[in-house]
Coordinates of C-alpha atoms in Angstrom, one line a residue:
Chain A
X1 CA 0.0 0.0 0.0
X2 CA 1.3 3.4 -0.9
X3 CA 0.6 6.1 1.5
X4 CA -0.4 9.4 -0.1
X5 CA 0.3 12.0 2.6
X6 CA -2.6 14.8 3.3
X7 CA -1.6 17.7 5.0
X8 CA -4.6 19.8 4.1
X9 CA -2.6 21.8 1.1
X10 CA -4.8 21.4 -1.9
X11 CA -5.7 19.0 -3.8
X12 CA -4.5 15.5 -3.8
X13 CA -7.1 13.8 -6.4
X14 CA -4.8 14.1 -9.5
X15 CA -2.4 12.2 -7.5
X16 CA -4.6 9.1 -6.6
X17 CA -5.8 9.4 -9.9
X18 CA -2.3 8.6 -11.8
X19 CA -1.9 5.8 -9.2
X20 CA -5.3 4.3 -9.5
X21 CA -4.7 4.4 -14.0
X22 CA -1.2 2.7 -12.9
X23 CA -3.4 0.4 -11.2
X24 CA -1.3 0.6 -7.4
X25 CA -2.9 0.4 -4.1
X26 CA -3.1 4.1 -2.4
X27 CA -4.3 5.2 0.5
X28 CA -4.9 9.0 1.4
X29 CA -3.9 9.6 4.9
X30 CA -3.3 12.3 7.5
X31 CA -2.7 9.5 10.1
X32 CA 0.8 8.4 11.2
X33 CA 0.3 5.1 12.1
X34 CA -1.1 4.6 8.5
X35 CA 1.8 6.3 7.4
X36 CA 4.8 4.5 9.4
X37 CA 2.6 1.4 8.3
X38 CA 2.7 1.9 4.2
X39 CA 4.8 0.4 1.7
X40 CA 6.2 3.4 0.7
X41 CA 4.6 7.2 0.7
X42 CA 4.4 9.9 -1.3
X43 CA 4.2 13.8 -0.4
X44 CA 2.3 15.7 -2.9
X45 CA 2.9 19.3 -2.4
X46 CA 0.7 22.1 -4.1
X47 CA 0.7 25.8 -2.4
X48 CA 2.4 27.2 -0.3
X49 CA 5.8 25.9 1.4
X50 CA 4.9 26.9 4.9
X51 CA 1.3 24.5 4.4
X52 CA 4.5 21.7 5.3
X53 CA 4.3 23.2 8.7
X54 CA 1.5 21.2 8.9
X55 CA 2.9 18.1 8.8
X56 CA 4.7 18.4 12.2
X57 CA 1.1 19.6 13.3
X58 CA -0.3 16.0 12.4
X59 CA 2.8 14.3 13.9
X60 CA 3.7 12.7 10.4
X61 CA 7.4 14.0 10.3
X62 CA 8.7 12.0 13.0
X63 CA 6.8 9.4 11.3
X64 CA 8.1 9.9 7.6
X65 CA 12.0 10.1 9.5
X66 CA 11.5 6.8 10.7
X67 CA 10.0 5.1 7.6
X68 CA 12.6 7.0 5.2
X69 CA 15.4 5.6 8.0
X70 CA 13.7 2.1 7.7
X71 CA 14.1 2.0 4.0
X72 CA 10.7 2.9 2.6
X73 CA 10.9 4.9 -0.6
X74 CA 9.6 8.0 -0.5
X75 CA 8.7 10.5 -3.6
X76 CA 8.5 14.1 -2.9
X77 CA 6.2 16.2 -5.6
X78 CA 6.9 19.6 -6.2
X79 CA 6.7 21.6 -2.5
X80 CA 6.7 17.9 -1.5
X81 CA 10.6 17.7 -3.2
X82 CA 11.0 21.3 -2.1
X83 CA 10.3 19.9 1.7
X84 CA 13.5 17.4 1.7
X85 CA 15.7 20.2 1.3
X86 CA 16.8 22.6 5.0
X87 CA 14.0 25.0 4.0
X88 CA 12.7 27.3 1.6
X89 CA 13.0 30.9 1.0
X90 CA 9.1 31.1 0.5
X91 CA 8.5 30.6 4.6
X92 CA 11.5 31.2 6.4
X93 CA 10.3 29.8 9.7
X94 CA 9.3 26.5 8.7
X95 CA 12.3 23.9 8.3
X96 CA 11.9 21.1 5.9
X97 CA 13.1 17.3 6.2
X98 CA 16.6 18.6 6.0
X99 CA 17.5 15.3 4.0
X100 CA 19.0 16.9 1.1
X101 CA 21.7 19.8 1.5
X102 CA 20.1 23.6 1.1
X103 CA 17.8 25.4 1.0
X104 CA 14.9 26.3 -1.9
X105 CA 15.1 30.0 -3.3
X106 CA 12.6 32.1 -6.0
X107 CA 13.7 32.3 -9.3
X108 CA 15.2 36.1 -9.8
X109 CA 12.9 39.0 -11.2
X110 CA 13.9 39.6 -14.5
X111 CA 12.0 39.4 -18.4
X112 CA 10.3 35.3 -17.1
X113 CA 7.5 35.2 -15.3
X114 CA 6.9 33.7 -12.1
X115 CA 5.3 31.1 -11.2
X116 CA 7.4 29.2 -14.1
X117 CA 4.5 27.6 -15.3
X118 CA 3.7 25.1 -18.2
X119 CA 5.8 22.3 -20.3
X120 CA 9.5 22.4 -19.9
X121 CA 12.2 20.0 -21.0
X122 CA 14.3 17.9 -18.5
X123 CA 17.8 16.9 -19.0
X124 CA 18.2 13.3 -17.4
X125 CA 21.4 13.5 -15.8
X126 CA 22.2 9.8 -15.6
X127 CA 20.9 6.4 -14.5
X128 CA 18.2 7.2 -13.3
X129 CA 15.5 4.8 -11.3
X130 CA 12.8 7.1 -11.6
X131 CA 13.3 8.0 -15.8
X132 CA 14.0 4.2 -16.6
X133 CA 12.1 3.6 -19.6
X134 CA 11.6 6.9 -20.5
X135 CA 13.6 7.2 -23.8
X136 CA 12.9 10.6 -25.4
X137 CA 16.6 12.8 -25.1
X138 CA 14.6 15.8 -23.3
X139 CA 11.5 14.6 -22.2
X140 CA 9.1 17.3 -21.3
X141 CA 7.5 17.9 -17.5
X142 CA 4.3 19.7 -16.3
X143 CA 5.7 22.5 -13.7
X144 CA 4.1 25.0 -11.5
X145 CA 6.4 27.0 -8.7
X146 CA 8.0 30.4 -8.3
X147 CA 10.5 28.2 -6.0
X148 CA 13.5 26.1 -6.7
X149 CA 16.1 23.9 -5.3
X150 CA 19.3 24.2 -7.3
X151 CA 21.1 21.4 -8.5
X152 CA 22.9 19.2 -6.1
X153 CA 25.0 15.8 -5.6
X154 CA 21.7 14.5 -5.9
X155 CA 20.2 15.8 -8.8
X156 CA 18.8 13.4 -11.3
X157 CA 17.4 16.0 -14.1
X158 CA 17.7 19.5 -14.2
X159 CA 15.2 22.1 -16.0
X160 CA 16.1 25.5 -17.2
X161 CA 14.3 28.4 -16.2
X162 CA 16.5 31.5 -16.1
X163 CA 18.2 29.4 -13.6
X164 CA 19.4 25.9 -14.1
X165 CA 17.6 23.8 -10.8
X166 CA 17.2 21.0 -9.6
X167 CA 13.9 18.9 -11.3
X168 CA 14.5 15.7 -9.9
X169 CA 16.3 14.3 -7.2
X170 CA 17.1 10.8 -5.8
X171 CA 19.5 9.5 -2.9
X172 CA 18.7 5.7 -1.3
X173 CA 15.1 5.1 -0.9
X174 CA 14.3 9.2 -1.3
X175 CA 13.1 10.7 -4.6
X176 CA 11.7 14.0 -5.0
X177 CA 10.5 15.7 -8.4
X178 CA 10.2 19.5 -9.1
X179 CA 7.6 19.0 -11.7
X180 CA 3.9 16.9 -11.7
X181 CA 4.4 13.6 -12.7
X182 CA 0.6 13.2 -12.2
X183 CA -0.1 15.9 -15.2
X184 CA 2.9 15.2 -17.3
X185 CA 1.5 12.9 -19.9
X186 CA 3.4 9.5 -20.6
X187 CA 6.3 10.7 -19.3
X188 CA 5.1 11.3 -15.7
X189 CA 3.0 8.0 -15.4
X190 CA 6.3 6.2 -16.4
X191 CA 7.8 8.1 -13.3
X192 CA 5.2 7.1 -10.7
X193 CA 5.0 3.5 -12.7
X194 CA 9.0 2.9 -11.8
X195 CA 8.4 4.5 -8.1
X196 CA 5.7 2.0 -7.9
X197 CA 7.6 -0.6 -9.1
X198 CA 10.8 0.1 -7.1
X199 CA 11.4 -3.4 -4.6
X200 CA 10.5 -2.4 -1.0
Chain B
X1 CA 13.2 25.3 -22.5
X2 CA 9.9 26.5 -21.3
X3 CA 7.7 26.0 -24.1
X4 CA 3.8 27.8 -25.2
X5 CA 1.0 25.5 -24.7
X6 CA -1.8 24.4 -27.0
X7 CA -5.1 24.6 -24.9
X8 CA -8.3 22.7 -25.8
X9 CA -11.8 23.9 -24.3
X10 CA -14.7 22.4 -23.9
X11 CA -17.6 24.3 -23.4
X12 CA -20.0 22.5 -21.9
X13 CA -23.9 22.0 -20.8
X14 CA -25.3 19.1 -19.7
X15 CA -22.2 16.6 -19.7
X16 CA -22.2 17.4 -24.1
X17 CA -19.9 20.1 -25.9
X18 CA -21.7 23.1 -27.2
X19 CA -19.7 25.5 -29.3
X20 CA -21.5 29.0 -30.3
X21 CA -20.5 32.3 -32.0
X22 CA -19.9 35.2 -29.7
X23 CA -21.4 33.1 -26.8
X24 CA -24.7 31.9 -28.5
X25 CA -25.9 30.0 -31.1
X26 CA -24.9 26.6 -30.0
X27 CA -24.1 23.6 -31.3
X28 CA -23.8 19.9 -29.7
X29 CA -19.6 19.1 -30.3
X30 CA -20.0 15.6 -28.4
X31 CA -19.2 13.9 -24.7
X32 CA -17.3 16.0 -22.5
X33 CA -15.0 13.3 -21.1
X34 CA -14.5 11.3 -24.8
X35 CA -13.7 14.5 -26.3
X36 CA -10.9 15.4 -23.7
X37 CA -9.5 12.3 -24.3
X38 CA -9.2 12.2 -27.9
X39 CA -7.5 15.7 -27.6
X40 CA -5.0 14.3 -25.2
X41 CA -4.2 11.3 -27.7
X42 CA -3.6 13.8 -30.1
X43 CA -1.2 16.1 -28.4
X44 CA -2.8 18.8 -26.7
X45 CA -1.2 20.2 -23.5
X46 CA -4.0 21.4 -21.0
X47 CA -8.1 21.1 -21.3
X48 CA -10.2 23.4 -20.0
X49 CA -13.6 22.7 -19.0
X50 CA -15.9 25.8 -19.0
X51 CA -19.5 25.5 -18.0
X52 CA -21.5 27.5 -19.6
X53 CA -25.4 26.6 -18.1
X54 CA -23.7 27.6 -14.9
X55 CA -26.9 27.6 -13.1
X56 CA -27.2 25.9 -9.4
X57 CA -28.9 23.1 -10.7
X58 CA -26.6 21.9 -12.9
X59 CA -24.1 22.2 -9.9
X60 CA -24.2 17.9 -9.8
X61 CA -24.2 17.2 -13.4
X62 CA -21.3 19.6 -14.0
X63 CA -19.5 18.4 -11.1
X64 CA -20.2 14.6 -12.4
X65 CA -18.8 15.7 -16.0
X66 CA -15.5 16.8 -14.3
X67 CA -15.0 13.7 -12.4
X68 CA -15.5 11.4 -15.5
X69 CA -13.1 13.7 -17.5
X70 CA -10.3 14.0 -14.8
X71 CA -10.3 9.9 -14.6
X72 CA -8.9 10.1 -18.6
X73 CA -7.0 12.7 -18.1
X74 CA -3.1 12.9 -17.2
X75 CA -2.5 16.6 -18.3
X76 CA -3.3 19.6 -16.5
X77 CA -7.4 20.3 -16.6
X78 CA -8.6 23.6 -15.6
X79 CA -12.6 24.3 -14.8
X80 CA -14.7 27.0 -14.6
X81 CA -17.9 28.8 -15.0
X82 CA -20.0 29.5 -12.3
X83 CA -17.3 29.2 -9.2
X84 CA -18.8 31.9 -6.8
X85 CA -17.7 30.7 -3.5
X86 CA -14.8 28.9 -2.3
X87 CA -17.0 25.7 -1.6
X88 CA -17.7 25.6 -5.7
X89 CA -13.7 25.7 -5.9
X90 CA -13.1 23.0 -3.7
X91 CA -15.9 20.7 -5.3
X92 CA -14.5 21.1 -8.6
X93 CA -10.5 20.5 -7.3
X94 CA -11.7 17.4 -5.4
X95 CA -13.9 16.2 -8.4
X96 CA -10.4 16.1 -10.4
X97 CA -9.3 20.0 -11.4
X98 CA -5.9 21.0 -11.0
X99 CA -7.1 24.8 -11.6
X100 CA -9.8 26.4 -11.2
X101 CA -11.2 30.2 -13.5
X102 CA -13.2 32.2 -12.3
X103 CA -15.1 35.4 -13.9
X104 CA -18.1 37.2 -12.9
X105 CA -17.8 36.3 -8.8
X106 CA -14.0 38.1 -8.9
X107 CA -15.0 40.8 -10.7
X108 CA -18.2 41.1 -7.9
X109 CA -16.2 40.6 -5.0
X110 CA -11.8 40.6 -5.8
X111 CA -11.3 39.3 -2.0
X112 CA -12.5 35.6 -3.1
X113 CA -9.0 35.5 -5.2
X114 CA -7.3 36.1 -2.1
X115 CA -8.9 33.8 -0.5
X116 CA -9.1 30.7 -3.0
X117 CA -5.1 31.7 -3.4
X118 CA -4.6 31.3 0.0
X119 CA -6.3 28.1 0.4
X120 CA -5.8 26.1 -2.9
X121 CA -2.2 28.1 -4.1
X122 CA -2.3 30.2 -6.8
X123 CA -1.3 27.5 -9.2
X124 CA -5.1 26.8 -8.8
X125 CA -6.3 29.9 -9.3
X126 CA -6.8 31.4 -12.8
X127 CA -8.8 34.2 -13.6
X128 CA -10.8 34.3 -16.3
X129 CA -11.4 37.8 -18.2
X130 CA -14.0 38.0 -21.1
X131 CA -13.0 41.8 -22.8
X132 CA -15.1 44.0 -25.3
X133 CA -12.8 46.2 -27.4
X134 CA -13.6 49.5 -28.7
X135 CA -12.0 52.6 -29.8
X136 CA -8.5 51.5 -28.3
X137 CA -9.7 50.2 -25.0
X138 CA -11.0 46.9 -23.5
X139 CA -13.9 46.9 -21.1
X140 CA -14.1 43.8 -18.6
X141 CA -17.5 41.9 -19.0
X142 CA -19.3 39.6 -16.9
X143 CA -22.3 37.3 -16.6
X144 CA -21.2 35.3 -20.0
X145 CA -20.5 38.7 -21.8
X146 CA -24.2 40.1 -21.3
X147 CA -23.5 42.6 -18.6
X148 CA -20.4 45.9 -18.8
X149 CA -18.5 46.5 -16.1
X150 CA -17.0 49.5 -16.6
X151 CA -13.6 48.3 -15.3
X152 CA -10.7 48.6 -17.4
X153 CA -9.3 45.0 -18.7
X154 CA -5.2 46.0 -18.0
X155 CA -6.1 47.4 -14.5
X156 CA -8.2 44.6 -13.1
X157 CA -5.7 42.1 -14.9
X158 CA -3.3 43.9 -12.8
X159 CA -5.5 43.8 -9.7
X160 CA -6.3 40.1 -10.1
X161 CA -3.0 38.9 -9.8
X162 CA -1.6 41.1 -7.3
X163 CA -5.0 39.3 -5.2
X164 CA -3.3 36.3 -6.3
X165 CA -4.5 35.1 -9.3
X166 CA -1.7 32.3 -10.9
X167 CA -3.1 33.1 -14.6
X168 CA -5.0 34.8 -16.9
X169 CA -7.4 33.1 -19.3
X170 CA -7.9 36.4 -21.4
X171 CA -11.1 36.1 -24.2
X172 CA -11.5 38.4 -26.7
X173 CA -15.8 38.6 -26.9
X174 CA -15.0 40.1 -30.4
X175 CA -13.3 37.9 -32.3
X176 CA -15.1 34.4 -30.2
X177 CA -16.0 32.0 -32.6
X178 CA -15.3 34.1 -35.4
X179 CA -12.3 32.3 -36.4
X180 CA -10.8 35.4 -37.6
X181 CA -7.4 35.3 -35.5
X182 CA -6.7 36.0 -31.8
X183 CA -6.8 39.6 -30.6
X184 CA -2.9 40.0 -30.7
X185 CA -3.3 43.9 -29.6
X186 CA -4.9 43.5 -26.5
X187 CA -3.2 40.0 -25.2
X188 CA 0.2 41.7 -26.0
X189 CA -0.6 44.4 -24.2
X190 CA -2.1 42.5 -20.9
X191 CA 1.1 39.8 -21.7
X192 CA 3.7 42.4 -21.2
X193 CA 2.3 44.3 -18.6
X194 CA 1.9 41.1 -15.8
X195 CA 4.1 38.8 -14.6
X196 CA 1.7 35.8 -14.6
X197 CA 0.5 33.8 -17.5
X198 CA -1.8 34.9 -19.9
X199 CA -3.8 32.3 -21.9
X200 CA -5.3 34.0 -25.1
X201 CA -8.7 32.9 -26.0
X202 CA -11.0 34.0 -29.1
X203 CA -10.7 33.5 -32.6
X204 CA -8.4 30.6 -33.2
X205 CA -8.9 29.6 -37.2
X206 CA -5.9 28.3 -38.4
X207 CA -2.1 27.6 -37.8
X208 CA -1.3 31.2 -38.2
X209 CA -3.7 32.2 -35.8
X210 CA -1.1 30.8 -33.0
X211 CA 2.0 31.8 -34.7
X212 CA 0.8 35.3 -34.4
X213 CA -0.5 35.1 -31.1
X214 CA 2.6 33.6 -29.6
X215 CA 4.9 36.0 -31.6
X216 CA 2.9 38.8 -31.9
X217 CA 0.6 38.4 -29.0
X218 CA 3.2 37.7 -26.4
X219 CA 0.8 34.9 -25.1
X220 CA 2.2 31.9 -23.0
X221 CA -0.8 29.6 -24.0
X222 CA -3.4 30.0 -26.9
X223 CA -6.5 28.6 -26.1
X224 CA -8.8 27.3 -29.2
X225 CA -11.9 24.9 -28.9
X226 CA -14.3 24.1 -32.7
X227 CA -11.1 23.6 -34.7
X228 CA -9.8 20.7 -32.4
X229 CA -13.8 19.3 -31.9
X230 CA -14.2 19.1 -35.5
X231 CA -11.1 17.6 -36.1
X232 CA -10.4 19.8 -38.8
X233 CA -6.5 20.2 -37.2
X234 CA -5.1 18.1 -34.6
X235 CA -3.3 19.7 -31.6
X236 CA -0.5 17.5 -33.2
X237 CA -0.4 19.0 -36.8
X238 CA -1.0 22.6 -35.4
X239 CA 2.1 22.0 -33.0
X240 CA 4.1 21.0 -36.2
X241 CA 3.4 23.9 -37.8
X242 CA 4.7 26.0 -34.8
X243 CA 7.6 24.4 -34.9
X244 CA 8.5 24.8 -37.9
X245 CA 7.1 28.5 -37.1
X246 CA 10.0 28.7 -34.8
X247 CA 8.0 28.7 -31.5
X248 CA 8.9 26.3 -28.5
X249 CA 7.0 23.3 -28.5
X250 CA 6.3 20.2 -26.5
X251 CA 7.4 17.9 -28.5
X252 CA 7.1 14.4 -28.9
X253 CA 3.0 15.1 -27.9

């Protein structure tokens, strides 16, 4: 059973949506025991990064600490990725997972707009779990943020934006993606379909 | 590379498709959730989902339309047309939307951006402005384009997204359903002037209709709806053609 984490920040029904077509077994959950308890978890992220504050609140991050420390793979989406970084810019008060090194800043103000949203292409950085079997050279990803993690030892795929950042990310059992697999066509349901597939 | 996006939209009444001419005369374009799906097989990048009955009534059958359509659909899938409280928003985002638009309720009261940003993110949010041109300006109209506002259509662009509005779907009532090209003057000039996208709406015909609204139009989505129903050019083709137009596409679709 995969746990799909709610913490009350939007909408979550795209999510279970992609995993029900993929045909996995999710569960939407505020509830730590069900969370320590799943096969893996996912943290969809849409809004605001301080909404993650919200997470303590429930008591799920001592519970996603331990799971992630047991081995269970977790996948970050968007402020969900943004959340396994020390913090972000966006709510300085809130600290995130702190798994991954840094902290997640807003792309500068200059001729782009922000949010960055809409189809951009991903550079696959190398052997990657998550973009196994996804074949094109630059495959293109569904994003919406005005916040982003630069690239890092754990970088998978980077995007470019004005700023060259971080668009997926993947260390042990923790993956984390900048963009919506959910709303990125084939690409993204190949995504979720080799997080669903990963052994656990 | 960020590239422009090819929207479909489905106006719809009933669960069916209805397309008119400057928001009347309609015609039956097929089901909501087939036709969504067939656009998504051929390439399109975003669907929008506009209903135009918006009456209370329909409030179940609308909501069931968006339900069957998000379960096909793997692409972002905005809806709107008769949001007026944040509990509308919240039905439509759990029946599947990613994004919601709303018109004549922002325009009545700007605070329900505000709050529908601060609840949903403004990723969710889009606000949808229907404009009459005349005479060098552009005049914001409500209530499916039958009632003036008086409000200026680059100030309450302005004002919607500093409320927090993540987009703009911007139709020109002119040139809707007229096939005649996209307003390129007026989305240009609401384009430049905000720092959130603009989706241009209105008068899609042909290839060039696109080319000129991304190039000319400064538009970061183009929004089209009776030339994709009728099949008469496939999101696919039309993409091609932008392509070769030199404009940033996603691409394999």
């Amino acid at each position: 059973m995969i746990a799909i984490l709610d913490y009350r920040a939007g909408n979550l029904a795209s999510v279970k949506n992609a995993f029900d077509a993929l045909g996995a077994q999710t569960v939407v959950t505020s509830d730590p025991i069900v969370a320590r308890a799943a096969k893996k978890i996912v943290l969809p992220g849409v809004g605001h990064f301080a909404a993650t504050a919200t997470l303590e609140d429930l008591g799920l991050t001592e519970g996603i600490r331990d799971a992630i420390r047991g081995g269970v793979p977790f996948l970050g989406i968007c402020v969900g990725m943004q959340w396994l970084f020390e913090g972000s810019d966006e709510a300085p008060g809130v600290a995130g997972l702190g798994a991954l090194a840094g902290s997640c800043r807003r792309f500068p103000q200059n001729a782009l707009k922000c949010p960055h949203v809409g189809w951009n292409s991903l550079e696959v950085r190398e052997a990657s779990r998550l973009f196994r079997g996804v074949t094109e050279p630059s495959p293109f990803a569904y994003f919406t943020h005005s916040f982003y993690a630069d690239a890092t030892p754990a970088t998978t795929a980077t995007t470019e934006y004005g700023v060259r950042f971080s668009a997926a990310v993947e260390t042990d059992n923790i993956f984390g993606v900048q963009f919506h697999p959910e709303k990125s066509g084939s690409v993204g349901l190949q995504v979720l379909r080799n997080f669903v597939e990963l052994p656990c | 590379m960020l590239t422009r996006r090819i929207i479909a939209c489905l106006d719809v009444d009933g669960g069916r498709v209805v397309k008119g001419t400057r928001f009347v005369d309609l015609r039956d374009a097929g089901d909501c959730a087939e036709l969504a799906a067939r656009h998504q097989a051929d390439g399109i990048d975003e669907i929008v989902l506009l209903d135009i009955s918006a009456t209370r009534a329909n409030r179940g059958t609308l909501l069931e339309s968006v339900r069957r359509t998000a379960r096909e659909l793997f692409i972002p899938f905005m809806v709107g047309g008769g949001i007026r409280r944040w509990e509308d928003a919240a039905a439509a985002l759990d029946a599947g939307a990613d994004k919601i638009s709303i018109n004549s309720a922002a325009v009545q009261r700007p605070e329900l951006l505000t709050e529908l940003a601060s609840r949903f993110g403004s990723q969710a949010v889009v606000v949808a402005i229907d404009a009459m041109s005349g005479n060098g300006t552009a005049e914001v109209a409500i209530a499916g384009g039958t009632t003036r506002t008086g409000k200026d259509v680059l100030t309450w662009a302005l004002e919607a997204e500093s409320r927090g509005a993540g987009e703009i779907l911007l139709t020109s009532m002119a040139q809707d359903g007229t096939r005649d090209g996209f307003d390129c003057e007026l989305t240009k000039r609401v384009s430049t002037a905000v720092s959130i996208p603009v989706i241009a709406s209105g008068g899609a015909g042909k290839a060039e209709d696109f080319v000129a609204v991304f190039n000319e139009g400064a538009a970061d989505a183009a929004l089209a709806a009776s030339i994709f129903h009728s099949g008469e050019i496939t999101p696919r083709a039309l993409k091609q053609h932008l392509r070769a137009a030199g404009t940033a596409m996603r691409w394999p679709c």
